[in-house]
mmCIF file of C-alpha atoms in Angstrom:
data_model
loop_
_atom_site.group_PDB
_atom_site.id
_atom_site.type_symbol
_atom_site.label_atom_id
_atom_site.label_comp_id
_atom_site.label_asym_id
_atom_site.label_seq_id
_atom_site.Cartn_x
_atom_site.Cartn_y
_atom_site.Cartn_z
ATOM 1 C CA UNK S 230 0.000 0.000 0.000
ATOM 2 C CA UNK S 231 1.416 3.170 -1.033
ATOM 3 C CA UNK S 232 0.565 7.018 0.267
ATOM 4 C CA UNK S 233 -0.487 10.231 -1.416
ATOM 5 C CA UNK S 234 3.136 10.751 -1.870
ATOM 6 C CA UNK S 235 4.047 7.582 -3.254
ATOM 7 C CA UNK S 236 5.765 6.433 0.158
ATOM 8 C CA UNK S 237 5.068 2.628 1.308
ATOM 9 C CA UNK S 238 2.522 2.909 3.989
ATOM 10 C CA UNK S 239 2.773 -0.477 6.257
ATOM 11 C CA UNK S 240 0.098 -2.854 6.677
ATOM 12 C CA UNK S 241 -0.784 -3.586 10.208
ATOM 13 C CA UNK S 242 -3.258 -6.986 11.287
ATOM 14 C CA UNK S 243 -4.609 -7.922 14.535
ATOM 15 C CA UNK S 244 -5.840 -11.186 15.029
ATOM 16 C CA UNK S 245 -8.206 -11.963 18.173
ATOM 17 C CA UNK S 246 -9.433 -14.862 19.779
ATOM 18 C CA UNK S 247 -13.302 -14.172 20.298
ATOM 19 C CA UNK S 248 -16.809 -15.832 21.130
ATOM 20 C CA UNK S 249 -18.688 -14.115 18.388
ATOM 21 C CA UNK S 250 -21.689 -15.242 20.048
ATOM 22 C CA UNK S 251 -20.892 -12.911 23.000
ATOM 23 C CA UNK S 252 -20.276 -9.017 22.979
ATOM 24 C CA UNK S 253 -16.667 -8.334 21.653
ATOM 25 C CA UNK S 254 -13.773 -7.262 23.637
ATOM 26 C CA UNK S 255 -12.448 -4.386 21.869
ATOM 27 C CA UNK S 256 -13.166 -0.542 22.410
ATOM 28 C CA UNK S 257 -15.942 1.597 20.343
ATOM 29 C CA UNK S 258 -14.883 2.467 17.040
ATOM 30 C CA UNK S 259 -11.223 0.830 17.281
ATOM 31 C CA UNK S 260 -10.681 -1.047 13.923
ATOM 32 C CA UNK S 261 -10.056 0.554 10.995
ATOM 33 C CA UNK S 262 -11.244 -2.450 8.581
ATOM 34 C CA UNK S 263 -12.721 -5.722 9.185
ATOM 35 C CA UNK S 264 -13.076 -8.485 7.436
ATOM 36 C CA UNK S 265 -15.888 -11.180 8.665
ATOM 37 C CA UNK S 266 -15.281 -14.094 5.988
ATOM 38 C CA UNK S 267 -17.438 -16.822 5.297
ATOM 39 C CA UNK S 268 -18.540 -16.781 9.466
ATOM 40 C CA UNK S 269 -22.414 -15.328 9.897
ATOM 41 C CA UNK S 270 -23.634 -18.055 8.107
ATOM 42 C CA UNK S 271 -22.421 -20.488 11.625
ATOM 43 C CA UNK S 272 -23.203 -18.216 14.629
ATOM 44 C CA UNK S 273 -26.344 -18.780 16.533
ATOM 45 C CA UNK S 274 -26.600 -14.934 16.525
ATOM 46 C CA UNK S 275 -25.109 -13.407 13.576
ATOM 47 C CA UNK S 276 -26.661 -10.128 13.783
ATOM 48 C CA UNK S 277 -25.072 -9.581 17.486
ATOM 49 C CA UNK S 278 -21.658 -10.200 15.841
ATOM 50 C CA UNK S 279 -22.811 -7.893 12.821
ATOM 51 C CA UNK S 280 -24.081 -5.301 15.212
ATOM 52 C CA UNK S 281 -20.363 -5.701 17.489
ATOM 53 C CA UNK S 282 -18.209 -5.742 14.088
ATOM 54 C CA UNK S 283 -19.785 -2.312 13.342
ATOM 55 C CA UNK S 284 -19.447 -0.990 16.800
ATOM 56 C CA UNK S 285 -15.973 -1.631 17.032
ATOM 57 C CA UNK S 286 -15.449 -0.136 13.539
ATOM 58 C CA UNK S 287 -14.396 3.344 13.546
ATOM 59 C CA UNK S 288 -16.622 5.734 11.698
ATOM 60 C CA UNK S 289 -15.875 5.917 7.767
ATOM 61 C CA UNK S 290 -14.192 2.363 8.019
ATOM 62 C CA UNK S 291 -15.179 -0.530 5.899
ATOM 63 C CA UNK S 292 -16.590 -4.240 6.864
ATOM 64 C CA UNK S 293 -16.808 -6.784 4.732
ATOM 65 C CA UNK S 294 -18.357 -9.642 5.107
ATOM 66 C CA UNK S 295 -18.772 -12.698 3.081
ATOM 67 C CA UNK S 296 -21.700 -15.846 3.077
ATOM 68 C CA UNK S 297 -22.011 -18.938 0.805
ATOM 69 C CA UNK S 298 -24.677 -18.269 -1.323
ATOM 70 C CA UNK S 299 -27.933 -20.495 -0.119
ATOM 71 C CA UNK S 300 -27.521 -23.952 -1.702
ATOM 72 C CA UNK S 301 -24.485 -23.630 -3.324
ATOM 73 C CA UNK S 302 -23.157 -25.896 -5.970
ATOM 74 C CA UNK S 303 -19.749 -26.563 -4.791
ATOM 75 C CA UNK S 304 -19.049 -29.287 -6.941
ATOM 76 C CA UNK S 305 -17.965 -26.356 -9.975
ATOM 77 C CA UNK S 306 -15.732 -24.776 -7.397
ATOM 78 C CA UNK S 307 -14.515 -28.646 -7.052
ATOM 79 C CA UNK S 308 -14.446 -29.221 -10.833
ATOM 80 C CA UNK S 309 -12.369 -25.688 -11.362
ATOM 81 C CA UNK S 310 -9.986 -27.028 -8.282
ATOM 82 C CA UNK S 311 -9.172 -30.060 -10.141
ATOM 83 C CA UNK S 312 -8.599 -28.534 -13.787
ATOM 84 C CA UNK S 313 -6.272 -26.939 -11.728
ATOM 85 C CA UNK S 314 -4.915 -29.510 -9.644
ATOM 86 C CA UNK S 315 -1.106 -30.227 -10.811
ATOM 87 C CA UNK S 316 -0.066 -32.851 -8.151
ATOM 88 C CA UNK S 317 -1.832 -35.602 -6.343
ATOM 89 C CA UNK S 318 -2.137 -33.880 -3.145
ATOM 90 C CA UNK S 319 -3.929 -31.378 -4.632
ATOM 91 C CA UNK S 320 -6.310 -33.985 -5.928
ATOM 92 C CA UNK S 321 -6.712 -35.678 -2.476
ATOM 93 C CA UNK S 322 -7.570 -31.953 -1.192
ATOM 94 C CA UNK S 323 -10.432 -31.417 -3.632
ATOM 95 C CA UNK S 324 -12.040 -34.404 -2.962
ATOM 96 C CA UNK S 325 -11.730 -33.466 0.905
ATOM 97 C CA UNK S 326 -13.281 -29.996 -0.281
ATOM 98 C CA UNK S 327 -16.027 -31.918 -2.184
ATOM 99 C CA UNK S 328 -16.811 -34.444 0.527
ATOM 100 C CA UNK S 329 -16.771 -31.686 3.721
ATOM 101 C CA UNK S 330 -19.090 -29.684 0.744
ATOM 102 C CA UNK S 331 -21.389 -32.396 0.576
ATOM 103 C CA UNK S 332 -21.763 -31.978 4.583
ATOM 104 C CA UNK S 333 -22.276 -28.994 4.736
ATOM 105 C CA UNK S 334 -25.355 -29.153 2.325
ATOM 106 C CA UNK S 335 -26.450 -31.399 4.487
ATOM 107 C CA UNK S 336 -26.296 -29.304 7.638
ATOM 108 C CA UNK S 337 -27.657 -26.494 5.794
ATOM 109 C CA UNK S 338 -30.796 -28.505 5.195
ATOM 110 C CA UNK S 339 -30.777 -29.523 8.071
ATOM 111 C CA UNK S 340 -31.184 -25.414 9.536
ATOM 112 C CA UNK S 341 -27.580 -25.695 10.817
ATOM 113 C CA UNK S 342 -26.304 -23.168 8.531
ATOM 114 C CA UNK S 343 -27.870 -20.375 7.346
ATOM 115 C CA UNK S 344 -26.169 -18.935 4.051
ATOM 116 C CA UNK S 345 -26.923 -15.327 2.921
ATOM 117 C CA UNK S 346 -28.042 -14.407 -0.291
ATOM 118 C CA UNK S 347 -26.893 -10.616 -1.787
ATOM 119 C CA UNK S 348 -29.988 -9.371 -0.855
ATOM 120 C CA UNK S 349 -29.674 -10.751 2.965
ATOM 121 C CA UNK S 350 -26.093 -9.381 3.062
ATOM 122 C CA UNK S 351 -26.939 -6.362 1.920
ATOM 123 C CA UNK S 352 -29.954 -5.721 4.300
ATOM 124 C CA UNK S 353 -28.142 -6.940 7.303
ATOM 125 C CA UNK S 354 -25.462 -4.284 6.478
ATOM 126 C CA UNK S 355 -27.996 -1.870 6.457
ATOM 127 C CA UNK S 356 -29.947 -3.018 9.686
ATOM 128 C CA UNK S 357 -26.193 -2.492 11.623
ATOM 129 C CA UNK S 358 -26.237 1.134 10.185
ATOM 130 C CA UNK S 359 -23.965 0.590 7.541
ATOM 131 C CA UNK S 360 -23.642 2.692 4.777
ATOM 132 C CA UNK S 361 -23.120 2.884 1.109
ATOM 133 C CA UNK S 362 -23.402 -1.085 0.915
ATOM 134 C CA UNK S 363 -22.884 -3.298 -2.177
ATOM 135 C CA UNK S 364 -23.002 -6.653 -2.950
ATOM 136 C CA UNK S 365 -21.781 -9.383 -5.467
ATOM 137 C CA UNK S 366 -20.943 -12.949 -6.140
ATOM 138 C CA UNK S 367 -17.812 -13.993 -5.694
ATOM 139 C CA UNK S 368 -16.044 -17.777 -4.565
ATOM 140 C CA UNK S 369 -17.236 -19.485 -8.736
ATOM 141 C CA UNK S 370 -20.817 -17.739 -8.359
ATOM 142 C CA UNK S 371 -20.920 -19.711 -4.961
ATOM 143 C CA UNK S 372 -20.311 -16.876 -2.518
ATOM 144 C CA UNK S 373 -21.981 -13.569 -1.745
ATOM 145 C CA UNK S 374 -19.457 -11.021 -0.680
ATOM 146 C CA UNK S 375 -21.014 -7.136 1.213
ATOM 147 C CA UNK S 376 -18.782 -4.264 1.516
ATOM 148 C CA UNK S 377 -20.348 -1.479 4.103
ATOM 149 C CA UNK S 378 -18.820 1.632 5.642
ATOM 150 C CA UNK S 379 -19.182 3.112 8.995
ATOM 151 C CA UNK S 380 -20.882 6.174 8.878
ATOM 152 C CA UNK S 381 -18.620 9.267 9.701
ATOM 153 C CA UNK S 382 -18.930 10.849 13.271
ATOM 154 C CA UNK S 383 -22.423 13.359 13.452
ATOM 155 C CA UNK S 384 -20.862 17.170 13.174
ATOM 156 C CA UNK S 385 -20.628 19.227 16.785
ATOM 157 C CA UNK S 386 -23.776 20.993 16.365
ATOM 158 C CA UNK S 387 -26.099 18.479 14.219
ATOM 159 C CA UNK S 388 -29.254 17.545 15.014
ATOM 160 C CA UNK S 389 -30.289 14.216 16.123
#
């Protein structure tokens, strides 16, 4: 990542341990981006960990967050792995991919799982107060990726 001025601007990452069932343990407005991949779709409460991801954002940052689509057909993204696949471990790991796929249709079924469509992304974004949301498929059509920002701080002065 580069500045205004062409000077390399470093890349910092924080990784935490967390119950995303449970409020988080960080301060108001602390994180500058966050990235909440492929996780919703498992939580028993996924818009508590929605509504803590955004609290913890500060304002004007970005959260992304990412859902298999609902029923996906993971055997294309298996199908692209193995026109891809150049040795046999990378064979033995798609069929691993295919076969934990296969469960996880099964779970979602089930009601284990709950995977987001764009439309479901994009309105949870919005019911967390994010702004300026947009949606797409990503993941071989399979996944549904949201991008939402925080809004900016209210003015000294504004009405509320």
């Amino acid at each position: 990542q580069r500045g205004a001025g062409g000077e390399k601007i470093p890349i910092e990452f924080v990784y935490l341990v967390e119950d995303l069932n449970k409020p988080l343990s960080l301060p108001d407005g602390s994180i500058n981006k966050i990235c909440c991949s492929l996780v919703l779709s498992y939580l028993k409460e996924p818009l508590l960990c929605a509504r803590e991801l955004m609290r913890v954002l500060r304002p004007g940052g970005q959260l992304v967050v990412t859902s298999l689509k609902p029923y996906p057909d993971l055997s294309q993204i298996y199908r692209n792995f193995i026109s891809h696949a150049e040795t046999e471990q990378d064979v033995l790991e798609a069929r691993r991919l295919l076969s934990n796929a296969g469960q996880i249709r099964r779970k979602e079924g089930e009601g284990h799982y709950n995977f987001y469509s764009e439309k479901e992304l994009t309105a949870f974004l919005v019911a967390i107060g994010g702004e300026k949301v947009k949606a797409h498929r990503s993941f071989g059509n399979q996944a549904n990726v949201a991008v939402a920002s925080k809004p900016p701080k209210a003015r000294s002065g504004a009405r509320r």
